[in-house]
Amino acid sequence: MPLTSIVLAKFHLPNTTFHNFDIDSHANTLASNLVSRDSDLSKRMIFHTTDVLNAKEGLDQYDVVFLAALVGMDKESKVKAIEYLEKHMAPGAVLMLRSAHGLRAFLYPIVDSCDLKGFEVLTIYHPSDDVVNSVVIARKLGGSNGARGSQIGRCVVMPCNCSKVHAIMNNRGMKKNLIEEFSAIE
C-alpha cells in the first residue's frame, strides 16, 4: 500500500497529484480500490504498474520522489534503484527514501550517504521509538539550486533530525507539483 502517498495527500498536500509506481499489479489494484472510496483522493492518486528500473518517462518532471522501503530488499538492489533514479531525476529534485539503523538493519538494508552518489544528503532521521524505518532526504545534484558538487563520492555524516522536511519542500516552491512513490514486493 502506498501509505506515504495516502497520508500526504489526505492530510498535508491537498492540491498535489501523486503518481504511485509498483511492480505488483495486484497491489496497485488494492490501492486503487482503497482510494476509490474517497472522491478527492481517487482524482489525485494515479497508479502505474512497472518496475522502478523501467520507469524513465517523466521522472525528470517530479519535484519529489519517495523510494519505498520494499524497493531493494538487499543493499545491492537498493543502490541499483538509487543509481537509476539519479540518472533520470531532474537536477534539484528531492529523493526521500527509507533506510535502517542499528539492529533494524535485519529488516531493511542500511543506506549510507556513500550510496547516494549524485545526491546531496540533506538530513537523515533515525527514529528511537517503535517506527522501524529511518528516513534519508537528499537532493539531486546539478542545476542552479545551490547543490554542491563536492558531495559526490563522499560519505557525509548528517544530523539526525527531520525538522527540515517542510523547509526543504517549501524551498522548492511546491504548490501543485507531482510526488511519486515507488514500491515493490520482491
PDB file of C-alpha atoms in Angstrom:
ATOM      1  CA  MET A   1       0.000   0.000   0.000  1.00  0.00           C
ATOM      2  CA  PRO A   2       1.281   3.488  -0.812  1.00  0.00           C
ATOM      3  CA  LEU A   3       0.707   4.724   2.737  1.00  0.00           C
ATOM      4  CA  THR A   4       3.110   7.658   2.418  1.00  0.00           C
ATOM      5  CA  SER A   5       1.206   8.978  -0.604  1.00  0.00           C
ATOM      6  CA  ILE A   6      -2.166   8.460   1.029  1.00  0.00           C
ATOM      7  CA  VAL A   7      -1.204  10.234   4.270  1.00  0.00           C
ATOM      8  CA  LEU A   8       0.480  13.119   2.453  1.00  0.00           C
ATOM      9  CA  ALA A   9      -2.414  13.521   0.010  1.00  0.00           C
ATOM     10  CA  LYS A  10      -5.101  13.311   2.667  1.00  0.00           C
ATOM     11  CA  PHE A  11      -3.559  15.407   5.439  1.00  0.00           C
ATOM     12  CA  HIS A  12      -0.652  17.501   4.161  1.00  0.00           C
ATOM     13  CA  LEU A  13      -0.707  18.217   0.408  1.00  0.00           C
ATOM     14  CA  PRO A  14      -4.359  18.594  -0.622  1.00  0.00           C
ATOM     15  CA  ASN A  15      -3.570  20.111  -4.037  1.00  0.00           C
ATOM     16  CA  THR A  16      -0.923  17.600  -5.116  1.00  0.00           C
ATOM     17  CA  THR A  17      -1.236  14.752  -7.595  1.00  0.00           C
ATOM     18  CA  PHE A  18       0.559  11.555  -6.601  1.00  0.00           C
ATOM     19  CA  HIS A  19       1.874   9.055  -9.128  1.00  0.00           C
ATOM     20  CA  ASN A  20       2.453   5.676  -7.483  1.00  0.00           C
ATOM     21  CA  PHE A  21       4.543   3.034  -9.232  1.00  0.00           C
ATOM     22  CA  ASP A  22       4.507  -0.595  -8.131  1.00  0.00           C
ATOM     23  CA  ILE A  23       5.820  -3.735  -9.792  1.00  0.00           C
ATOM     24  CA  ASP A  24       2.832  -5.719  -8.479  1.00  0.00           C
ATOM     25  CA  SER A  25      -0.425  -5.161 -10.389  1.00  0.00           C
ATOM     26  CA  HIS A  26      -2.459  -6.759  -7.587  1.00  0.00           C
ATOM     27  CA  ALA A  27      -1.025  -4.264  -5.079  1.00  0.00           C
ATOM     28  CA  ASN A  28      -1.978  -1.401  -7.405  1.00  0.00           C
ATOM     29  CA  THR A  29      -5.499  -2.768  -7.768  1.00  0.00           C
ATOM     30  CA  LEU A  30      -5.886  -2.976  -3.984  1.00  0.00           C
ATOM     31  CA  ALA A  31      -4.506   0.544  -3.507  1.00  0.00           C
ATOM     32  CA  SER A  32      -6.724   1.945  -6.254  1.00  0.00           C
ATOM     33  CA  ASN A  33      -9.780   0.286  -4.718  1.00  0.00           C
ATOM     34  CA  LEU A  34      -8.873   1.702  -1.316  1.00  0.00           C
ATOM     35  CA  VAL A  35      -8.643   5.330  -2.503  1.00  0.00           C
ATOM     36  CA  SER A  36     -11.666   4.985  -4.813  1.00  0.00           C
ATOM     37  CA  ARG A  37     -13.885   5.384  -1.747  1.00  0.00           C
ATOM     38  CA  ASP A  38     -12.652   8.964  -1.366  1.00  0.00           C
ATOM     39  CA  SER A  39     -13.645  11.126  -4.354  1.00  0.00           C
ATOM     40  CA  ASP A  40     -10.845  13.644  -3.789  1.00  0.00           C
ATOM     41  CA  LEU A  41      -8.093  11.048  -3.326  1.00  0.00           C
ATOM     42  CA  SER A  42      -9.234   8.984  -6.277  1.00  0.00           C
ATOM     43  CA  LYS A  43      -8.721  12.025  -8.544  1.00  0.00           C
ATOM     44  CA  ARG A  44      -5.227  12.752  -7.219  1.00  0.00           C
ATOM     45  CA  MET A  45      -3.811   9.225  -6.852  1.00  0.00           C
ATOM     46  CA  ILE A  46      -2.595   7.625 -10.082  1.00  0.00           C
ATOM     47  CA  PHE A  47      -1.252   4.068 -10.165  1.00  0.00           C
ATOM     48  CA  HIS A  48       1.290   2.701 -12.645  1.00  0.00           C
ATOM     49  CA  THR A  49       2.377  -0.937 -12.759  1.00  0.00           C
ATOM     50  CA  THR A  50       6.068  -1.131 -13.643  1.00  0.00           C
ATOM     51  CA  ASP A  51       9.483  -1.927 -12.209  1.00  0.00           C
ATOM     52  CA  VAL A  52      11.364   1.118 -10.903  1.00  0.00           C
ATOM     53  CA  LEU A  53      14.220   0.228 -13.265  1.00  0.00           C
ATOM     54  CA  ASN A  54      11.886   0.582 -16.271  1.00  0.00           C
ATOM     55  CA  ALA A  55      10.288   3.900 -15.308  1.00  0.00           C
ATOM     56  CA  LYS A  56      12.165   6.506 -17.355  1.00  0.00           C
ATOM     57  CA  GLU A  57       9.478   8.641 -18.922  1.00  0.00           C
ATOM     58  CA  GLY A  58       8.637  11.650 -16.851  1.00  0.00           C
ATOM     59  CA  LEU A  59      10.933  11.020 -13.869  1.00  0.00           C
ATOM     60  CA  ASP A  60      12.514  14.376 -14.564  1.00  0.00           C
ATOM     61  CA  GLN A  61       9.112  16.045 -14.096  1.00  0.00           C
ATOM     62  CA  TYR A  62       8.805  15.225 -10.378  1.00  0.00           C
ATOM     63  CA  ASP A  63       9.917  17.586  -7.607  1.00  0.00           C
ATOM     64  CA  VAL A  64       9.985  14.785  -5.022  1.00  0.00           C
ATOM     65  CA  VAL A  65      10.429  11.037  -5.396  1.00  0.00           C
ATOM     66  CA  PHE A  66       9.733   8.691  -2.475  1.00  0.00           C
ATOM     67  CA  LEU A  67      11.568   5.372  -2.665  1.00  0.00           C
ATOM     68  CA  ALA A  68       9.610   2.896  -0.549  1.00  0.00           C
ATOM     69  CA  ALA A  69      11.273   0.579   1.952  1.00  0.00           C
ATOM     70  CA  LEU A  70      10.424  -2.563  -0.024  1.00  0.00           C
ATOM     71  CA  VAL A  71      12.291  -1.414  -3.136  1.00  0.00           C
ATOM     72  CA  GLY A  72      15.621  -3.179  -2.942  1.00  0.00           C
ATOM     73  CA  MET A  73      15.425  -5.639  -0.089  1.00  0.00           C
ATOM     74  CA  ASP A  74      19.203  -6.037  -0.108  1.00  0.00           C
ATOM     75  CA  LYS A  75      21.942  -3.420  -0.272  1.00  0.00           C
ATOM     76  CA  GLU A  76      22.879  -4.132  -3.902  1.00  0.00           C
ATOM     77  CA  SER A  77      19.289  -3.827  -5.173  1.00  0.00           C
ATOM     78  CA  LYS A  78      18.643  -0.650  -3.163  1.00  0.00           C
ATOM     79  CA  VAL A  79      21.802   1.010  -4.515  1.00  0.00           C
ATOM     80  CA  LYS A  80      20.887  -0.068  -8.061  1.00  0.00           C
ATOM     81  CA  ALA A  81      17.490   1.672  -7.691  1.00  0.00           C
ATOM     82  CA  ILE A  82      19.139   4.818  -6.295  1.00  0.00           C
ATOM     83  CA  GLU A  83      21.641   4.910  -9.171  1.00  0.00           C
ATOM     84  CA  TYR A  84      18.806   4.551 -11.675  1.00  0.00           C
ATOM     85  CA  LEU A  85      16.850   7.396 -10.088  1.00  0.00           C
ATOM     86  CA  GLU A  86      19.972   9.578 -10.092  1.00  0.00           C
ATOM     87  CA  LYS A  87      20.239   9.124 -13.857  1.00  0.00           C
ATOM     88  CA  HIS A  88      16.595  10.007 -14.530  1.00  0.00           C
ATOM     89  CA  MET A  89      15.528  12.542 -11.867  1.00  0.00           C
ATOM     90  CA  ALA A  90      15.670  16.280 -12.505  1.00  0.00           C
ATOM     91  CA  PRO A  91      18.546  18.281 -11.026  1.00  0.00           C
ATOM     92  CA  GLY A  92      17.411  19.773  -7.727  1.00  0.00           C
ATOM     93  CA  ALA A  93      14.631  17.209  -7.196  1.00  0.00           C
ATOM     94  CA  VAL A  94      14.365  15.689  -3.725  1.00  0.00           C
ATOM     95  CA  LEU A  95      14.710  11.968  -3.044  1.00  0.00           C
ATOM     96  CA  MET A  96      13.192  10.681   0.184  1.00  0.00           C
ATOM     97  CA  LEU A  97      13.953   7.062   0.961  1.00  0.00           C
ATOM     98  CA  ARG A  98      13.683   4.545   3.743  1.00  0.00           C
ATOM     99  CA  SER A  99      16.755   3.094   5.408  1.00  0.00           C
ATOM    100  CA  ALA A 100      17.519   1.384   8.701  1.00  0.00           C
ATOM    101  CA  HIS A 101      19.782   1.895  11.674  1.00  0.00           C
ATOM    102  CA  GLY A 102      21.320  -0.476  14.201  1.00  0.00           C
ATOM    103  CA  LEU A 103      19.514  -3.769  14.710  1.00  0.00           C
ATOM    104  CA  ARG A 104      16.712  -2.624  12.424  1.00  0.00           C
ATOM    105  CA  ALA A 105      19.081  -3.473   9.567  1.00  0.00           C
ATOM    106  CA  PHE A 106      17.899  -7.068   9.999  1.00  0.00           C
ATOM    107  CA  LEU A 107      14.621  -5.920   8.428  1.00  0.00           C
ATOM    108  CA  TYR A 108      15.779  -3.399   5.808  1.00  0.00           C
ATOM    109  CA  PRO A 109      19.133  -2.517   4.228  1.00  0.00           C
ATOM    110  CA  ILE A 110      21.091   0.459   5.517  1.00  0.00           C
ATOM    111  CA  VAL A 111      21.536   3.274   3.009  1.00  0.00           C
ATOM    112  CA  ASP A 112      24.732   5.199   3.703  1.00  0.00           C
ATOM    113  CA  SER A 113      25.431   8.668   2.360  1.00  0.00           C
ATOM    114  CA  CYS A 114      28.139   6.982   0.215  1.00  0.00           C
ATOM    115  CA  ASP A 115      25.339   5.134  -1.609  1.00  0.00           C
ATOM    116  CA  LEU A 116      23.817   8.425  -2.766  1.00  0.00           C
ATOM    117  CA  LYS A 117      26.321   9.376  -5.458  1.00  0.00           C
ATOM    118  CA  GLY A 118      24.969  12.313  -7.431  1.00  0.00           C
ATOM    119  CA  PHE A 119      22.871  13.484  -4.476  1.00  0.00           C
ATOM    120  CA  GLU A 120      23.477  15.921  -1.650  1.00  0.00           C
ATOM    121  CA  VAL A 121      22.328  14.362   1.621  1.00  0.00           C
ATOM    122  CA  LEU A 122      20.189  16.941   3.403  1.00  0.00           C
ATOM    123  CA  THR A 123      19.201  15.032   6.515  1.00  0.00           C
ATOM    124  CA  ILE A 124      18.935  11.547   7.981  1.00  0.00           C
ATOM    125  CA  TYR A 125      16.428  10.708  10.690  1.00  0.00           C
ATOM    126  CA  HIS A 126      16.809   7.561  12.796  1.00  0.00           C
ATOM    127  CA  PRO A 127      13.732   7.000  14.984  1.00  0.00           C
ATOM    128  CA  SER A 128      14.173   5.869  18.566  1.00  0.00           C
ATOM    129  CA  ASP A 129      10.608   4.649  19.072  1.00  0.00           C
ATOM    130  CA  ASP A 130       8.512   1.867  17.506  1.00  0.00           C
ATOM    131  CA  VAL A 131       8.997   3.198  13.969  1.00  0.00           C
ATOM    132  CA  VAL A 132      11.231   0.786  12.086  1.00  0.00           C
ATOM    133  CA  ASN A 133      12.485   2.796   9.104  1.00  0.00           C
ATOM    134  CA  SER A 134      14.947   5.623   9.089  1.00  0.00           C
ATOM    135  CA  VAL A 135      14.363   8.416   6.576  1.00  0.00           C
ATOM    136  CA  VAL A 136      17.037   9.836   4.290  1.00  0.00           C
ATOM    137  CA  ILE A 137      16.381  13.073   2.398  1.00  0.00           C
ATOM    138  CA  ALA A 138      18.718  14.013  -0.442  1.00  0.00           C
ATOM    139  CA  ARG A 139      18.706  16.469  -3.331  1.00  0.00           C
ATOM    140  CA  LYS A 140      19.801  15.540  -6.850  1.00  0.00           C
ATOM    141  CA  LEU A 141      22.933  17.487  -7.721  1.00  0.00           C
ATOM    142  CA  GLY A 142      23.067  19.798 -10.700  1.00  0.00           C
ATOM    143  CA  GLY A 143      21.048  22.776 -11.758  1.00  0.00           C
ATOM    144  CA  SER A 144      21.166  26.160 -10.063  1.00  0.00           C
ATOM    145  CA  ASN A 145      19.678  25.224  -6.681  1.00  0.00           C
ATOM    146  CA  GLY A 146      22.946  25.613  -4.816  1.00  0.00           C
ATOM    147  CA  ALA A 147      23.645  21.884  -4.525  1.00  0.00           C
ATOM    148  CA  ARG A 148      27.335  21.308  -4.032  1.00  0.00           C
ATOM    149  CA  GLY A 149      29.135  19.050  -6.495  1.00  0.00           C
ATOM    150  CA  SER A 150      31.781  18.403  -3.839  1.00  0.00           C
ATOM    151  CA  GLN A 151      29.437  15.904  -2.168  1.00  0.00           C
ATOM    152  CA  ILE A 152      29.808  13.388  -4.999  1.00  0.00           C
ATOM    153  CA  GLY A 153      31.554  10.253  -3.853  1.00  0.00           C
ATOM    154  CA  ARG A 154      31.934  11.413  -0.251  1.00  0.00           C
ATOM    155  CA  CYS A 155      30.359   9.917   2.836  1.00  0.00           C
ATOM    156  CA  VAL A 156      28.744  12.702   4.822  1.00  0.00           C
ATOM    157  CA  VAL A 157      27.578  12.429   8.411  1.00  0.00           C
ATOM    158  CA  MET A 158      24.401  14.429   8.766  1.00  0.00           C
ATOM    159  CA  PRO A 159      22.493  15.427  11.878  1.00  0.00           C
ATOM    160  CA  CYS A 160      19.658  13.058  12.707  1.00  0.00           C
ATOM    161  CA  ASN A 161      16.570  15.226  12.644  1.00  0.00           C
ATOM    162  CA  CYS A 162      13.571  15.561  10.440  1.00  0.00           C
ATOM    163  CA  SER A 163      12.604  19.140  11.256  1.00  0.00           C
ATOM    164  CA  LYS A 164      13.963  20.326   7.908  1.00  0.00           C
ATOM    165  CA  VAL A 165      11.480  18.353   5.792  1.00  0.00           C
ATOM    166  CA  HIS A 166       8.906  21.132   5.458  1.00  0.00           C
ATOM    167  CA  ALA A 167      11.611  23.752   4.876  1.00  0.00           C
ATOM    168  CA  ILE A 168      13.158  21.615   2.126  1.00  0.00           C
ATOM    169  CA  MET A 169       9.831  21.146   0.400  1.00  0.00           C
ATOM    170  CA  ASN A 170       8.840  24.803   0.821  1.00  0.00           C
ATOM    171  CA  ASN A 171      12.177  25.975  -0.591  1.00  0.00           C
ATOM    172  CA  ARG A 172      11.335  24.088  -3.783  1.00  0.00           C
ATOM    173  CA  GLY A 173       8.261  26.320  -4.138  1.00  0.00           C
ATOM    174  CA  MET A 174       5.948  23.320  -4.123  1.00  0.00           C
ATOM    175  CA  LYS A 175       2.341  24.134  -4.785  1.00  0.00           C
ATOM    176  CA  LYS A 176       0.767  21.648  -7.127  1.00  0.00           C
ATOM    177  CA  ASN A 177       3.788  19.547  -8.001  1.00  0.00           C
ATOM    178  CA  LEU A 178       3.851  15.832  -8.527  1.00  0.00           C
ATOM    179  CA  ILE A 179       5.139  13.389  -5.977  1.00  0.00           C
ATOM    180  CA  GLU A 180       5.899   9.828  -6.780  1.00  0.00           C
ATOM    181  CA  GLU A 181       6.232   6.801  -4.549  1.00  0.00           C
ATOM    182  CA  PHE A 182       7.903   3.708  -5.851  1.00  0.00           C
ATOM    183  CA  SER A 183       7.141   0.475  -4.115  1.00  0.00           C
ATOM    184  CA  ALA A 184       7.658  -3.156  -4.909  1.00  0.00           C
ATOM    185  CA  ILE A 185       7.202  -6.562  -3.379  1.00  0.00           C
ATOM    186  CA  GLU A 186      10.262  -8.642  -4.033  1.00  0.00           C
TER     187      GLU A 186
END
